[in-house]
Amino acid sequence: MRFSVKRTELARCLSAIEGFTARKSPLTALTGVRIKADKEAKIISCAATDLEMGIEFKIPAEEIQENGAGVLPSNILGNIVKKLDSDVVAFNADSNNKVNITAGAFQMALPMQDEADFPEIVPAESKDVLDISCDLFRDMVKKTIHARSNDPIVRAVLTGELLEARNGYFNVVALDGYRIAWRWEKVEAEDFSMVVPGKTLVELVKLIAEEDEEAASIKIGLAKNGTQAVFKTDKFMVVTRTLAGQFIDYEKLITGVEPHVTVTVDTFGFFSSIERLYVIAKEASENNTVIFNIRSGSIEAHTEADIGSAYEKIECETKGKELEIAFNAKFLLEAVKTVGVEKTELVFGGELQPCLVKPLNAEGQINFILPVKIRKNQ
């Protein structure tokens, strides 16, 4: 293996795959990056995996004198490349399982493992099930990922997001038992369903953000046995295991909310008010409780902790009955943050019923939040 590549391209590639590399593993190859030179295609591909998810990232080569592949220490290589001041980095593998790396006056030799020690990333058989705009896919994940569970012990399937096509719509859904975030778009696709780990989707959003100027769309695929999902653009391919288990019937829960009072608020103003109250609320308990007294034309919101108390009157439009109800301020902030338009509609089902948070007069997005029980001494 002998090739040269632009330092900026290599640095971008190594940064992109960093989150897919195992931090510690008895299998040394999992802490490394597999680098492969393809002289005919003039492409260098870098791959990493932790056995749960994997990535192959392609960059153009400056020159390839000799094909080859090997596994190099990912952390050392990545840290060195960031600090190089030369425009071009050259790799030359010798017969002693070492790779000599030169960049201007800098020289380094690293041990190289055989490519055979690196696990195969690509599933044996997979089928593309959806081709979607990178920008749209990123938006759908970013506006829902906050609602996934962080507790893999109680119900591992809820630590991921449901990606499904059903009845001509593509749905992205996250929930943790206390809230639901649902984003949908009309698409032309056959029905499919998969639950993808949240960690994988977080890394995908990062990748798309870096590559969005070059990659117009992303193809979503599913392995024949249903245990792996594949995400492909012109620059990279990500493969991840899917999560097994029954996903909660989110649509039934959301459509089951009957309005007790509907409130329309200025999105930024409401977010700012709750953000101020949250400073005190988060000191009180893990529920971050803020109490709302909804009256005609206003919400009187207050919270109390040992450190102090806070109150704010929020002007709004109301339709329906008066209501006293409490919510986790953090959950409410994360939902309102995704609204993205000037006005937010809040639909309250009643004292012990959920609240729906959605953009006013806009389709394709909704959040569902369960209330916090108000203690009598509050």
Short mmCIF file of C-alpha atoms in Angstrom, two decimals:
data_model
loop_
_atom_site.label_atom_id
_atom_site.label_comp_id
_atom_site.label_asym_id
_atom_site.label_seq_id
_atom_site.Cartn_x
_atom_site.Cartn_y
_atom_site.Cartn_z
CA MET A 1 0.00 0.00 0.00
CA ARG A 2 1.50 3.28 -1.14
CA PHE A 3 -0.42 6.52 -1.66
CA SER A 4 -0.64 10.22 -0.86
CA VAL A 5 -3.67 12.25 0.16
CA LYS A 6 -4.52 15.84 1.08
CA ARG A 7 -4.15 16.44 4.81
CA THR A 8 -7.50 18.30 5.01
CA GLU A 9 -9.37 15.41 3.37
CA LEU A 10 -7.72 12.85 5.64
CA ALA A 11 -8.38 14.92 8.76
CA ARG A 12 -12.05 15.28 7.84
CA CYS A 13 -12.32 11.56 7.22
CA LEU A 14 -10.68 10.55 10.52
CA SER A 15 -12.84 13.03 12.41
CA ALA A 16 -15.98 11.60 10.80
CA ILE A 17 -15.24 8.01 11.79
CA GLU A 18 -14.01 8.80 15.31
CA GLY A 19 -17.40 8.17 16.93
CA PHE A 20 -17.61 4.69 15.39
CA THR A 21 -14.32 3.41 16.82
CA ALA A 22 -14.32 1.26 19.94
CA ARG A 23 -12.57 3.07 22.82
CA LYS A 24 -11.42 -0.14 24.47
CA SER A 25 -11.61 -3.67 23.16
CA PRO A 26 -9.74 -6.98 23.47
CA LEU A 27 -9.87 -6.98 19.65
CA THR A 28 -7.17 -4.47 18.70
CA ALA A 29 -8.63 -4.00 15.21
CA LEU A 30 -11.76 -2.43 16.72
CA THR A 31 -9.72 0.44 18.16
CA GLY A 32 -8.14 1.05 14.76
CA VAL A 33 -9.05 2.38 11.34
CA ARG A 34 -8.90 0.20 8.24
CA ILE A 35 -7.36 2.15 5.38
CA LYS A 36 -7.71 0.83 1.84
CA ALA A 37 -6.21 2.24 -1.36
CA ASP A 38 -7.96 1.62 -4.68
CA LYS A 39 -5.71 2.68 -7.56
CA GLU A 40 -8.33 2.18 -10.27
CA ALA A 41 -10.97 4.31 -8.52
CA LYS A 42 -8.36 6.76 -7.13
CA ILE A 43 -10.12 6.46 -3.79
CA ILE A 44 -8.93 5.99 -0.20
CA SER A 45 -11.54 4.45 2.06
CA CYS A 46 -11.34 4.52 5.85
CA ALA A 47 -13.49 2.22 7.98
CA ALA A 48 -14.19 1.86 11.70
CA THR A 49 -16.56 -0.24 13.79
CA ASP A 50 -17.38 -1.09 17.40
CA LEU A 51 -19.46 -4.13 16.26
CA GLU A 52 -22.69 -2.24 17.06
CA MET A 53 -22.26 0.23 14.21
CA GLY A 54 -19.68 0.81 11.51
CA ILE A 55 -18.70 3.32 8.85
CA GLU A 56 -16.81 3.41 5.57
CA PHE A 57 -15.80 6.92 4.46
CA LYS A 58 -14.31 7.64 1.03
CA ILE A 59 -11.92 10.45 0.08
CA PRO A 60 -10.07 11.19 -3.18
CA ALA A 61 -6.38 10.31 -3.34
CA GLU A 62 -3.70 12.63 -4.63
CA GLU A 63 -1.79 9.64 -6.02
CA ILE A 64 -1.86 5.87 -5.53
CA GLN A 65 1.27 3.97 -6.51
CA GLU A 66 0.23 0.62 -5.00
CA ASN A 67 -3.06 -0.91 -3.87
CA GLY A 68 -3.36 -2.36 -0.39
CA ALA A 69 -5.11 -2.23 2.95
CA GLY A 70 -4.32 -2.43 6.64
CA VAL A 71 -5.49 -1.42 10.10
CA LEU A 72 -3.75 1.49 11.85
CA PRO A 73 -4.15 2.87 15.40
CA SER A 74 -7.06 5.29 15.03
CA ASN A 75 -6.45 7.60 17.99
CA ILE A 76 -2.74 8.17 17.29
CA LEU A 77 -3.26 8.69 13.57
CA GLY A 78 -6.14 11.10 14.09
CA ASN A 79 -4.29 13.21 16.65
CA ILE A 80 -1.15 13.42 14.52
CA VAL A 81 -2.96 14.38 11.30
CA LYS A 82 -4.73 17.26 13.09
CA LYS A 83 -1.34 18.72 14.03
CA LEU A 84 0.43 18.39 10.68
CA ASP A 85 1.26 21.58 8.74
CA SER A 86 1.95 19.94 5.37
CA ASP A 87 -0.70 19.95 2.63
CA VAL A 88 -0.08 16.33 1.62
CA VAL A 89 0.40 13.16 3.69
CA ALA A 90 2.10 10.08 2.18
CA PHE A 91 1.69 6.45 3.35
CA ASN A 92 4.07 3.65 2.47
CA ALA A 93 3.61 0.14 3.91
CA ASP A 94 6.74 -1.98 4.25
CA SER A 95 7.22 -5.73 4.57
CA ASN A 96 7.53 -5.59 8.38
CA ASN A 97 3.86 -4.77 9.06
CA LYS A 98 4.60 -1.09 9.46
CA VAL A 99 3.41 2.00 7.64
CA ASN A 100 5.78 4.90 7.13
CA ILE A 101 3.97 8.24 7.12
CA THR A 102 5.58 11.44 5.85
CA ALA A 103 4.26 14.99 5.70
CA GLY A 104 6.83 17.62 4.74
CA ALA A 105 9.73 17.25 7.21
CA PHE A 106 7.66 15.06 9.55
CA GLN A 107 8.12 11.27 9.55
CA MET A 108 6.38 8.58 11.59
CA ALA A 109 6.12 4.78 11.56
CA LEU A 110 3.04 2.98 12.89
CA PRO A 111 2.31 -0.74 13.29
CA MET A 112 -0.18 -2.15 10.79
CA GLN A 113 -2.52 -5.08 11.36
CA ASP A 114 -3.68 -7.31 8.56
CA GLU A 115 -6.95 -6.32 6.89
CA ALA A 116 -8.29 -9.82 7.63
CA ASP A 117 -8.38 -8.92 11.35
CA PHE A 118 -10.96 -6.20 10.68
CA PRO A 119 -14.66 -7.26 10.84
CA GLU A 120 -16.78 -7.04 7.71
CA ILE A 121 -19.13 -4.04 7.96
CA VAL A 122 -21.44 -4.50 4.99
CA PRO A 123 -24.37 -6.96 5.47
CA ALA A 124 -24.46 -9.89 3.05
CA GLU A 125 -27.82 -8.83 1.60
CA SER A 126 -29.66 -5.53 1.97
CA LYS A 127 -32.35 -3.59 0.15
CA ASP A 128 -32.74 0.17 -0.23
CA VAL A 129 -36.13 1.14 1.18
CA LEU A 130 -36.04 4.95 1.01
CA ASP A 131 -34.11 7.72 -0.77
CA ILE A 132 -34.56 11.00 1.10
CA SER A 133 -33.02 14.47 1.12
CA CYS A 134 -30.10 14.75 3.56
CA ASP A 135 -31.42 18.06 4.87
CA LEU A 136 -34.88 16.62 5.46
CA PHE A 137 -33.61 13.47 7.15
CA ARG A 138 -31.33 15.50 9.42
CA ASP A 139 -34.23 17.80 10.36
CA MET A 140 -36.50 14.86 11.18
CA VAL A 141 -33.93 13.26 13.46
CA LYS A 142 -32.89 16.51 15.16
CA LYS A 143 -36.50 17.36 16.00
CA THR A 144 -37.21 13.99 17.63
CA ILE A 145 -33.98 12.55 19.06
CA HIS A 146 -34.36 14.43 22.37
CA ALA A 147 -37.30 12.23 23.39
CA ARG A 148 -35.52 8.88 23.27
CA SER A 149 -34.84 6.98 26.50
CA ASN A 150 -31.38 6.93 28.06
CA ASP A 151 -32.08 3.79 30.08
CA PRO A 152 -31.09 0.65 28.13
CA ILE A 153 -31.87 -1.64 31.08
CA VAL A 154 -35.59 -0.90 31.45
CA ARG A 155 -36.50 -1.06 27.74
CA ALA A 156 -33.61 -1.04 25.28
CA VAL A 157 -35.82 -0.51 22.21
CA LEU A 158 -36.77 2.97 23.48
CA THR A 159 -33.12 4.12 23.40
CA GLY A 160 -33.49 4.20 19.62
CA GLU A 161 -35.81 5.87 17.13
CA LEU A 162 -38.49 4.25 15.05
CA LEU A 163 -38.01 4.83 11.31
CA GLU A 164 -40.99 3.59 9.35
CA ALA A 165 -42.84 4.12 6.10
CA ARG A 166 -46.56 3.55 6.41
CA ASN A 167 -49.52 4.57 4.25
CA GLY A 168 -47.37 6.89 2.12
CA TYR A 169 -45.69 8.68 5.03
CA PHE A 170 -42.20 8.42 6.50
CA ASN A 171 -42.32 8.62 10.30
CA VAL A 172 -39.45 9.28 12.70
CA VAL A 173 -40.48 8.73 16.32
CA ALA A 174 -38.74 8.78 19.70
CA LEU A 175 -40.29 8.21 23.12
CA ASP A 176 -39.19 7.40 26.65
CA GLY A 177 -42.42 6.61 28.49
CA TYR A 178 -43.02 10.24 29.56
CA ARG A 179 -43.01 11.98 26.19
CA ILE A 180 -43.18 11.37 22.46
CA ALA A 181 -41.60 13.29 19.57
CA TRP A 182 -43.05 12.50 16.14
CA ARG A 183 -41.99 13.98 12.79
CA TRP A 184 -43.50 12.83 9.49
CA GLU A 185 -43.30 13.57 5.77
CA LYS A 186 -45.14 12.30 2.73
CA VAL A 187 -43.00 9.95 0.63
CA GLU A 188 -43.23 7.38 -2.13
CA ALA A 189 -41.96 4.17 -0.56
CA GLU A 190 -43.04 0.67 0.30
CA ASP A 191 -43.90 0.10 3.96
CA PHE A 192 -40.99 -0.76 6.23
CA SER A 193 -40.14 -0.46 9.91
CA MET A 194 -36.89 -0.42 11.89
CA VAL A 195 -35.67 0.90 15.25
CA VAL A 196 -32.22 2.47 14.95
CA PRO A 197 -30.01 3.13 18.01
CA GLY A 198 -29.98 6.78 19.08
CA LYS A 199 -26.17 6.78 19.17
CA THR A 200 -26.02 5.88 15.48
CA LEU A 201 -28.48 8.63 14.52
CA VAL A 202 -26.54 11.23 16.50
CA GLU A 203 -23.41 10.32 14.55
CA LEU A 204 -25.36 10.35 11.26
CA VAL A 205 -26.62 13.88 11.94
CA LYS A 206 -23.02 15.01 12.48
CA LEU A 207 -21.91 13.35 9.24
CA ILE A 208 -24.71 14.87 7.20
CA ALA A 209 -24.05 18.32 8.67
CA GLU A 210 -20.46 18.12 7.46
CA GLU A 211 -21.28 16.63 4.06
CA ASP A 212 -24.58 18.33 3.18
CA GLU A 213 -23.07 20.57 0.50
CA GLU A 214 -21.86 17.54 -1.41
CA ALA A 215 -24.47 14.87 -0.66
CA ALA A 216 -27.98 15.75 -1.81
CA SER A 217 -29.68 12.59 -0.59
CA ILE A 218 -29.22 9.62 1.70
CA LYS A 219 -30.37 6.09 0.93
CA ILE A 220 -31.79 4.05 3.79
CA GLY A 221 -31.53 0.29 3.50
CA LEU A 222 -32.48 -2.74 5.55
CA ALA A 223 -30.64 -6.06 5.71
CA LYS A 224 -32.61 -9.07 4.53
CA ASN A 225 -32.71 -10.54 8.04
CA GLY A 226 -33.87 -7.20 9.49
CA THR A 227 -31.09 -6.99 12.07
CA GLN A 228 -29.04 -4.24 10.35
CA ALA A 229 -29.83 -0.86 8.79
CA VAL A 230 -27.70 0.81 6.12
CA PHE A 231 -27.35 4.55 5.38
CA LYS A 232 -25.49 5.58 2.21
CA THR A 233 -24.41 8.80 0.50
CA ASP A 234 -21.77 9.37 -2.17
CA LYS A 235 -19.19 9.95 0.57
CA PHE A 236 -19.97 7.42 3.30
CA MET A 237 -21.86 4.29 4.29
CA VAL A 238 -23.01 3.65 7.86
CA VAL A 239 -24.19 0.23 8.99
CA THR A 240 -25.82 -0.32 12.37
CA ARG A 241 -27.64 -3.08 14.21
CA THR A 242 -31.35 -2.51 14.68
CA LEU A 243 -33.01 -2.75 18.09
CA ALA A 244 -35.40 -5.63 18.77
CA GLY A 245 -38.62 -5.24 20.70
CA GLN A 246 -42.14 -3.88 20.45
CA PHE A 247 -42.35 -0.12 19.95
CA ILE A 248 -45.22 1.63 21.74
CA ASP A 249 -48.28 2.60 19.65
CA TYR A 250 -47.40 6.29 19.59
CA GLU A 251 -50.15 7.32 17.18
CA LYS A 252 -52.91 5.89 19.37
CA LEU A 253 -51.59 7.80 22.40
CA ILE A 254 -51.35 11.11 20.56
CA THR A 255 -54.68 10.94 18.74
CA GLY A 256 -56.34 9.93 22.02
CA VAL A 257 -55.77 13.38 23.58
CA GLU A 258 -59.06 15.35 23.75
CA PRO A 259 -58.63 19.14 24.17
CA HIS A 260 -59.54 20.61 27.55
CA VAL A 261 -57.90 23.94 26.77
CA THR A 262 -55.90 25.05 23.72
CA VAL A 263 -53.26 27.75 24.09
CA THR A 264 -51.42 29.72 21.40
CA VAL A 265 -48.16 31.38 22.47
CA ASP A 266 -45.25 33.25 20.91
CA THR A 267 -42.65 30.50 20.50
CA PHE A 268 -39.54 32.47 21.42
CA GLY A 269 -41.24 34.32 24.27
CA PHE A 270 -42.68 31.14 25.78
CA PHE A 271 -39.35 29.33 25.46
CA SER A 272 -37.53 32.21 27.18
CA SER A 273 -40.06 32.26 30.04
CA ILE A 274 -39.75 28.52 30.71
CA GLU A 275 -35.96 28.76 30.40
CA ARG A 276 -35.88 31.34 33.21
CA LEU A 277 -38.16 29.25 35.43
CA TYR A 278 -36.06 26.15 34.71
CA VAL A 279 -33.07 27.77 36.45
CA ILE A 280 -34.97 27.38 39.74
CA ALA A 281 -36.99 24.27 38.83
CA LYS A 282 -33.93 22.10 38.20
CA GLU A 283 -32.76 22.78 41.77
CA ALA A 284 -35.97 21.37 43.28
CA SER A 285 -36.12 17.77 42.04
CA GLU A 286 -35.35 15.53 39.09
CA ASN A 287 -38.83 16.34 37.74
CA ASN A 288 -37.87 20.00 37.11
CA THR A 289 -41.46 20.91 37.99
CA VAL A 290 -43.10 24.11 36.76
CA ILE A 291 -46.78 24.69 37.62
CA PHE A 292 -49.08 26.41 35.12
CA ASN A 293 -52.30 28.18 36.03
CA ILE A 294 -54.01 28.68 32.69
CA ARG A 295 -56.53 31.49 32.69
CA SER A 296 -58.30 33.39 29.93
CA GLY A 297 -55.57 35.19 27.97
CA SER A 298 -52.61 34.18 30.16
CA ILE A 299 -50.57 31.47 31.82
CA GLU A 300 -49.32 32.12 35.35
CA ALA A 301 -46.26 29.90 35.72
CA HIS A 302 -44.32 29.35 38.92
CA THR A 303 -41.77 27.04 40.51
CA GLU A 304 -40.18 26.71 43.93
CA ALA A 305 -37.04 25.14 45.39
CA ASP A 306 -34.97 25.44 48.56
CA ILE A 307 -32.76 27.93 46.75
CA GLY A 308 -35.67 30.23 45.90
CA SER A 309 -38.80 30.65 43.79
CA ALA A 310 -39.78 32.16 40.45
CA TYR A 311 -42.99 33.40 38.84
CA GLU A 312 -43.85 34.71 35.40
CA LYS A 313 -47.08 35.70 33.69
CA ILE A 314 -47.14 34.68 30.04
CA GLU A 315 -49.55 36.37 27.65
CA CYS A 316 -51.31 33.99 25.28
CA GLU A 317 -54.51 33.15 23.45
CA THR A 318 -56.69 30.53 25.12
CA LYS A 319 -59.69 28.50 24.05
CA GLY A 320 -61.44 26.25 26.56
CA LYS A 321 -61.57 25.84 30.32
CA GLU A 322 -59.20 27.04 33.04
CA LEU A 323 -56.60 24.55 34.21
CA GLU A 324 -53.87 24.03 36.80
CA ILE A 325 -51.23 21.56 35.65
CA ALA A 326 -47.50 20.91 36.06
CA PHE A 327 -44.79 19.73 33.66
CA ASN A 328 -41.12 18.87 33.59
CA ALA A 329 -39.62 22.16 32.36
CA LYS A 330 -36.73 20.39 30.61
CA PHE A 331 -39.12 18.25 28.57
CA LEU A 332 -41.17 21.30 27.64
CA LEU A 333 -38.09 23.28 26.59
CA GLU A 334 -36.80 20.46 24.39
CA ALA A 335 -40.19 20.18 22.68
CA VAL A 336 -40.69 23.92 22.09
CA LYS A 337 -37.12 24.27 20.80
CA THR A 338 -38.02 22.08 17.82
CA VAL A 339 -41.10 24.09 16.75
CA GLY A 340 -39.27 26.40 14.36
CA VAL A 341 -42.13 28.86 13.66
CA GLU A 342 -43.35 32.05 15.37
CA LYS A 343 -46.38 30.55 17.10
CA THR A 344 -46.71 27.36 19.14
CA GLU A 345 -49.98 25.59 19.88
CA LEU A 346 -50.33 23.79 23.22
CA VAL A 347 -53.23 21.38 23.56
CA PHE A 348 -53.89 20.34 27.17
CA GLY A 349 -56.00 17.24 27.75
CA GLY A 350 -56.85 18.02 31.36
CA GLU A 351 -55.38 18.02 34.88
CA LEU A 352 -53.81 14.55 34.65
CA GLN A 353 -53.76 14.30 30.85
CA PRO A 354 -50.94 14.89 28.34
CA CYS A 355 -50.06 18.11 26.55
CA LEU A 356 -49.48 18.25 22.80
CA VAL A 357 -46.90 20.76 21.56
CA LYS A 358 -46.91 21.61 17.85
CA PRO A 359 -46.27 24.43 15.37
CA LEU A 360 -49.39 26.52 14.80
CA ASN A 361 -51.06 25.81 11.43
CA ALA A 362 -48.29 23.45 10.33
CA GLU A 363 -48.30 19.70 9.72
CA GLY A 364 -45.57 17.13 10.10
CA GLN A 365 -44.50 17.53 13.71
CA ILE A 366 -45.91 16.99 17.20
CA ASN A 367 -44.66 16.43 20.75
CA PHE A 368 -46.56 14.65 23.54
CA ILE A 369 -45.66 15.26 27.20
CA LEU A 370 -47.18 13.69 30.32
CA PRO A 371 -47.80 16.04 33.27
CA VAL A 372 -46.13 15.90 36.68
CA LYS A 373 -48.45 15.24 39.63
CA ILE A 374 -48.79 18.36 41.76
CA ARG A 375 -48.06 17.81 45.44
CA LYS A 376 -50.65 19.24 47.83
CA ASN A 377 -48.06 21.24 49.75
CA GLN A 378 -46.89 23.05 46.61
#
